[in-house]
Structure formats: structure tokens, C-alpha cells
GROMACS .gro file of C-alpha atoms in nm:
model
  245
    1MET     CA    1  -4.744   1.302   4.608
    2ASN     CA    2  -4.529   0.992   4.549
    3ASP     CA    3  -4.794   0.734   4.636
    4PRO     CA    4  -4.893   0.580   4.299
    5VAL     CA    5  -5.262   0.559   4.392
    6SER     CA    6  -5.269   0.928   4.483
    7VAL     CA    7  -5.085   1.010   4.161
    8PHE     CA    8  -5.334   0.806   3.962
    9ARG     CA    9  -5.635   0.960   4.136
   10ALA     CA   10  -5.502   1.311   4.081
   11LEU     CA   11  -5.465   1.247   3.708
   12HIS     CA   12  -5.845   1.228   3.682
   13HIS     CA   13  -5.916   1.568   3.835
   14GLY     CA   14  -5.868   1.931   3.737
   15ARG     CA   15  -5.850   1.851   3.369
   16ALA     CA   16  -5.937   2.116   3.113
   17PRO     CA   17  -6.219   2.042   2.868
   18GLY     CA   18  -6.069   1.870   2.569
   19ASP     CA   19  -5.777   1.732   2.773
   20PRO     CA   20  -5.900   1.399   2.915
   21LEU     CA   21  -5.671   1.143   3.073
   22VAL     CA   22  -5.588   0.896   2.796
   23LEU     CA   23  -5.512   0.547   2.926
   24PRO     CA   24  -5.392   0.292   2.670
   25GLY     CA   25  -5.458  -0.071   2.748
   26PRO     CA   26  -5.152  -0.298   2.759
   27TRP     CA   27  -5.209  -0.671   2.721
   28ASP     CA   28  -4.859  -0.786   2.824
   29ALA     CA   29  -4.532  -0.654   2.963
   30ALA     CA   30  -4.388  -0.561   2.623
   31SER     CA   31  -4.688  -0.350   2.523
   32ALA     CA   32  -4.690  -0.187   2.867
   33ARG     CA   33  -4.326  -0.082   2.825
   34ALA     CA   34  -4.401   0.055   2.479
   35PHE     CA   35  -4.685   0.272   2.612
   36GLU     CA   36  -4.474   0.397   2.902
   37GLU     CA   37  -4.184   0.480   2.670
   38ALA     CA   38  -4.427   0.675   2.449
   39GLY     CA   39  -4.498   0.901   2.747
   40PHE     CA   40  -4.833   0.791   2.888
   41PRO     CA   41  -4.854   0.871   3.262
   42ALA     CA   42  -5.062   0.563   3.351
   43LEU     CA   43  -5.208   0.249   3.197
   44ALA     CA   44  -5.532   0.049   3.222
   45THR     CA   45  -5.536  -0.318   3.127
   46PRO     CA   46  -5.829  -0.446   2.916
   47SER     CA   47  -5.962  -0.785   3.023
   48ALA     CA   48  -6.043  -0.886   2.665
   49GLY     CA   49  -5.698  -0.788   2.540
   50VAL     CA   50  -5.526  -0.976   2.821
   51ALA     CA   51  -5.753  -1.275   2.758
   52ALA     CA   52  -5.653  -1.282   2.390
   53SER     CA   53  -5.284  -1.266   2.480
   54LEU     CA   54  -5.331  -1.565   2.711
   55GLY     CA   55  -5.530  -1.770   2.460
   56HIS     CA   56  -5.870  -1.728   2.625
   57ALA     CA   57  -6.202  -1.599   2.499
   58ASP     CA   58  -6.320  -1.271   2.646
   59GLY     CA   59  -6.469  -1.332   2.989
   60ARG     CA   60  -6.316  -1.679   3.023
   61THR     CA   61  -5.978  -1.600   3.178
   62PRO     CA   62  -5.926  -1.779   3.512
   63ALA     CA   63  -5.879  -1.530   3.792
   64ALA     CA   64  -5.532  -1.657   3.880
   65GLU     CA   65  -5.412  -1.605   3.523
   66MET     CA   66  -5.558  -1.254   3.506
   67PHE     CA   67  -5.394  -1.143   3.830
   68ALA     CA   68  -5.063  -1.296   3.721
   69ALA     CA   69  -5.083  -1.106   3.391
   70VAL     CA   70  -5.161  -0.781   3.572
   71ASN     CA   71  -4.864  -0.841   3.799
   72ARG     CA   72  -4.628  -0.891   3.502
   73ILE     CA   73  -4.755  -0.569   3.346
   74ALA     CA   74  -4.729  -0.368   3.669
   75ARG     CA   75  -4.375  -0.494   3.735
   76ALA     CA   76  -4.266  -0.403   3.383
   77VAL     CA   77  -4.334  -0.029   3.417
   78SER     CA   78  -4.292   0.254   3.664
   79VAL     CA   79  -4.625   0.427   3.593
   80PRO     CA   80  -4.951   0.339   3.774
   81VAL     CA   81  -5.149   0.047   3.632
   82SER     CA   82  -5.523  -0.008   3.675
   83ALA     CA   83  -5.666  -0.354   3.610
   84ASP     CA   84  -5.988  -0.463   3.445
   85VAL     CA   85  -6.114  -0.748   3.661
   86GLU     CA   86  -6.451  -0.787   3.491
   87ALA     CA   87  -6.722  -0.855   3.751
   88GLY     CA   88  -6.474  -0.962   4.018
   89TYR     CA   89  -6.453  -1.338   3.945
   90GLY     CA   90  -6.691  -1.417   4.229
   91LEU     CA   91  -6.431  -1.323   4.488
   92ALA     CA   92  -6.530  -1.173   4.820
   93PRO     CA   93  -6.454  -0.798   4.821
   94GLY     CA   94  -6.171  -0.830   5.071
   95GLU     CA   95  -6.001  -1.104   4.872
   96LEU     CA   96  -6.050  -0.914   4.547
   97VAL     CA   97  -5.883  -0.607   4.694
   98GLU     CA   98  -5.602  -0.815   4.843
   99ARG     CA   99  -5.526  -0.982   4.511
  100LEU     CA  100  -5.534  -0.654   4.320
  101LEU     CA  101  -5.290  -0.493   4.561
  102GLU     CA  102  -5.065  -0.800   4.555
  103ALA     CA  103  -5.061  -0.778   4.176
  104GLY     CA  104  -4.941  -0.419   4.196
  105ALA     CA  105  -5.256  -0.253   4.061
  106VAL     CA  106  -5.353   0.095   4.179
  107GLY     CA  107  -5.707   0.068   4.051
  108CYS     CA  108  -5.966  -0.159   3.897
  109ASN     CA  109  -6.263  -0.172   3.665
  110LEU     CA  110  -6.565  -0.357   3.804
  111GLU     CA  111  -6.858  -0.408   3.568
  112ASP     CA  112  -7.223  -0.440   3.665
  113SER     CA  113  -7.314  -0.732   3.441
  114ALA     CA  114  -7.226  -1.099   3.415
  115ASP     CA  115  -7.294  -1.329   3.120
  116GLY     CA  116  -7.487  -1.051   2.951
  117VAL     CA  117  -7.721  -0.983   3.243
  118LEU     CA  118  -7.723  -0.655   3.432
  119ALA     CA  119  -7.680  -0.675   3.808
  120ASP     CA  120  -7.934  -0.524   4.040
  121PRO     CA  121  -7.800  -0.169   4.087
  122ARG     CA  122  -7.837  -0.165   4.467
  123ARG     CA  123  -7.660  -0.498   4.502
  124GLN     CA  124  -7.384  -0.368   4.278
  125ALA     CA  125  -7.363  -0.053   4.490
  126ASP     CA  126  -7.334  -0.271   4.801
  127LEU     CA  127  -7.048  -0.463   4.636
  128LEU     CA  128  -6.870  -0.141   4.547
  129ALA     CA  129  -6.915  -0.014   4.903
  130GLU     CA  130  -6.759  -0.333   5.040
  131VAL     CA  131  -6.467  -0.301   4.796
  132ARG     CA  132  -6.418   0.059   4.905
  133ALA     CA  133  -6.430  -0.038   5.272
  134ALA     CA  134  -6.173  -0.313   5.218
  135ALA     CA  135  -5.943  -0.094   5.009
  136GLY     CA  136  -5.970   0.236   5.189
  137GLU     CA  137  -5.793   0.490   4.971
  138HIS     CA  138  -5.545   0.232   4.841
  139LEU     CA  139  -5.742   0.153   4.525
  140PHE     CA  140  -5.905   0.367   4.255
  141VAL     CA  141  -6.240   0.208   4.171
  142ASN     CA  142  -6.385   0.261   3.823
  143ALA     CA  143  -6.745   0.138   3.812
  144ARG     CA  144  -6.835   0.018   3.464
  145ILE     CA  145  -7.202   0.056   3.375
  146ASP     CA  146  -7.335  -0.181   3.110
  147THR     CA  147  -7.679  -0.033   3.045
  148TYR     CA  148  -7.592   0.055   2.685
  149ILE     CA  149  -7.486  -0.300   2.599
  150HIS     CA  150  -7.704  -0.518   2.824
  151GLY     CA  151  -7.999  -0.297   2.911
  152SER     CA  152  -8.361  -0.371   2.827
  153PRO     CA  153  -8.425  -0.340   2.450
  154GLY     CA  154  -8.747  -0.156   2.528
  155ALA     CA  155  -8.591   0.103   2.760
  156THR     CA  156  -8.693   0.455   2.663
  157ASP     CA  157  -8.435   0.646   2.869
  158VAL     CA  158  -8.111   0.452   2.883
  159ALA     CA  159  -7.924   0.768   2.984
  160GLY     CA  160  -8.160   0.815   3.278
  161ASP     CA  161  -8.111   0.456   3.390
  162THR     CA  162  -7.735   0.501   3.353
  163ILE     CA  163  -7.737   0.818   3.563
  164ALA     CA  164  -7.935   0.647   3.838
  165ARG     CA  165  -7.679   0.366   3.854
  166ALA     CA  166  -7.386   0.607   3.832
  167ARG     CA  167  -7.512   0.810   4.127
  168LEU     CA  168  -7.563   0.497   4.337
  169TYR     CA  169  -7.213   0.377   4.254
  170ALA     CA  170  -7.057   0.714   4.330
  171GLU     CA  171  -7.237   0.724   4.665
  172ALA     CA  172  -7.102   0.376   4.736
  173GLY     CA  173  -6.747   0.500   4.690
  174ALA     CA  174  -6.665   0.460   4.321
  175ASP     CA  175  -6.399   0.710   4.211
  176CYS     CA  176  -6.509   0.710   3.847
  177VAL     CA  177  -6.795   0.571   3.638
  178TYR     CA  178  -6.769   0.413   3.296
  179PRO     CA  179  -7.089   0.391   3.089
  180ILE     CA  180  -6.931   0.176   2.820
  181MET     CA  181  -7.061   0.232   2.466
  182ALA     CA  182  -7.254   0.544   2.566
  183PRO     CA  183  -7.317   0.746   2.248
  184GLU     CA  184  -7.147   1.082   2.216
  185ASP     CA  185  -7.482   1.263   2.227
  186ASP     CA  186  -7.542   1.132   2.581
  187LEU     CA  187  -7.201   1.220   2.726
  188PRO     CA  188  -7.277   1.584   2.822
  189ARG     CA  189  -7.592   1.480   3.010
  190LEU     CA  190  -7.413   1.195   3.186
  191ALA     CA  191  -7.111   1.406   3.283
  192ALA     CA  192  -7.328   1.687   3.418
  193ALA     CA  193  -7.538   1.453   3.631
  194VAL     CA  194  -7.264   1.247   3.795
  195PRO     CA  195  -7.041   1.379   4.080
  196VAL     CA  196  -6.731   1.177   3.983
  197PRO     CA  197  -6.516   1.169   3.667
  198LEU     CA  198  -6.665   1.002   3.360
  199ASN     CA  199  -6.474   0.738   3.162
  200ALA     CA  200  -6.564   0.710   2.793
  201LEU     CA  201  -6.472   0.440   2.544
  202GLY     CA  202  -6.263   0.597   2.271
  203ALA     CA  203  -6.142   0.497   1.928
  204PRO     CA  204  -5.762   0.491   1.883
  205ASP     CA  205  -5.772   0.743   1.600
  206GLY     CA  206  -5.549   1.015   1.741
  207PRO     CA  207  -5.570   1.326   1.959
  208SER     CA  208  -5.864   1.487   1.781
  209ALA     CA  209  -6.092   1.192   1.866
  210THR     CA  210  -5.999   1.192   2.235
  211ARG     CA  211  -6.015   1.572   2.249
  212ARG     CA  212  -6.374   1.564   2.126
  213LEU     CA  213  -6.476   1.315   2.396
  214GLY     CA  214  -6.314   1.541   2.653
  215GLU     CA  215  -6.506   1.840   2.523
  216LEU     CA  216  -6.826   1.638   2.564
  217GLY     CA  217  -6.751   1.575   2.931
  218ALA     CA  218  -6.526   1.269   2.953
  219ALA     CA  219  -6.241   1.304   3.203
  220ARG     CA  220  -6.084   0.971   3.109
  221ILE     CA  221  -6.058   0.774   2.785
  222THR     CA  222  -5.990   0.402   2.756
  223PHE     CA  223  -5.997   0.177   2.452
  224GLY     CA  224  -6.091  -0.172   2.568
  225PRO     CA  225  -5.915  -0.439   2.359
  226GLN     CA  226  -5.888  -0.222   2.047
  227LEU     CA  227  -5.513  -0.163   2.075
  228GLN     CA  228  -5.439  -0.534   2.117
  229ARG     CA  229  -5.659  -0.613   1.816
  230ARG     CA  230  -5.484  -0.355   1.601
  231ALA     CA  231  -5.150  -0.501   1.705
  232ALA     CA  232  -5.275  -0.847   1.607
  233ASP     CA  233  -5.384  -0.707   1.270
  234ALA     CA  234  -5.034  -0.565   1.220
  235VAL     CA  235  -4.883  -0.907   1.295
  236ARG     CA  236  -5.117  -1.068   1.040
  237GLU     CA  237  -5.012  -0.811   0.782
  238LEU     CA  238  -4.644  -0.879   0.856
  239ALA     CA  239  -4.706  -1.253   0.830
  240GLY     CA  240  -4.865  -1.201   0.491
  241ARG     CA  241  -4.566  -1.003   0.370
  242LEU     CA  242  -4.332  -1.277   0.489
  243LEU     CA  243  -4.531  -1.524   0.281
  244GLY     CA  244  -4.529  -1.288  -0.018
  245ARG     CA  245  -4.901  -1.222  -0.010
   0.00000   0.00000   0.00000
């Protein structure tokens, strides 16, 4: 199994409870090399972290700059790299897939909201199906579900709404679903109801934190821009020491 997409896909399956796939999020080539050297088997770029490294606000990175950054990261390491491409930058599915593959990515995150508004779930499922058709098995598709951050404030069963979307997205060909910001109490219900691996947002607080999310049903843990922000905090602390503060 030397194909990097097959390797990446296999990493999500057959995992023991408490042993999820932990994917740190590099924001540039140097951080990607550091994570690879630490021993991580794969990486997943965070759009907000990459945006910060390029001088952009979250959600405001031009597509060309994001794909170029992903390409630099993918070329810097020998492990598989998945790319967060937000809602797809308005690209047609075929072009989106082509640009991801040209950048060297083995997978992508695609979120179901734009500018704080949730997409219609069936339209999002249609988009995912078109991405799957264009990519075949050459791309691992992680469908981010934003019901916990952009859902209706009056919703009484956010988990139920999330499950309905997750099932639609899995049927459309998503390899994994990512209900970002889902509370820990909802993870067992979500994991049990969805036929594909579940990605959970973790805190970079060590193995015990990721182990717990795995025990609750998560097969994959990512961290969004948290690692880049902690690195920036470390730089600020170093700068303060240099100034004698």
C-alpha cells in the first residue's frame, strides 16, 4: 500500500477505542517538517493557521495563495498531507479536485457554511458527490459540519440535525465527517449514528485529551489553528525576553 491516499485512508480505519488518528496542523513548510520529524504519520493543514502565516484574516485567503501554501507544505514532507480548503473558494468541483491534486494533497476538508450561513444540506451533499465523482479514489474527503457553530439558536436537537447532514454527506461519498465544536457529550451518539469515521476538534493538551475523544467515538483528531496560535504565543514570549520584559 504505497499510494499515499490509500495510506492516509487506511490510517482512519481499524483503530482501537482510545487510539484515534492525531493529525497536527502545519501552517508552513518548517512546521510541517517539525511534525513529521516528531513522528506523526500524516498532517492536516488548518485554513486559519495558514491564513495567519500569510498575513490574512481567517476565511480571506485567496485561493491561489492557499493552494501554493499547501503545495509548499506537501513538498516539504514525505507523509500524506490533507488540506483545509474551507468551502471550496467557489471553484467547480472538477477544478477544485484538480488544484488539490496539483498541490500534492491527498485529502481535503470542505465545510458546509459560508460567511456564517449554513448551506442547504442536500445542495452540500450534491457538491460532495460531484467532488467524489471528479476525484474517484484519489482524494480523501472530510466533510465538515458547522451545525454547532452556525446552526439555528433555537434548535432543540443539534445532534439530530448534525446526524442527518452527516448521513447525507456519507451517502454522497464523504470519507469522514467533522462536526466541528461538537461537545464531548454528543460524540458517542454522533459516532454511533454515522457510517464513516468521525473527526473531532481536540485541544493540544497531550495524549490523555486525545485518548478521551477516541474513547468517546472519534477516529480522528485535528486542532484547527490552535498549534499555530500557540507557536505565535511562544514567539511573543521570546520577543518579550529579548526586550527584557
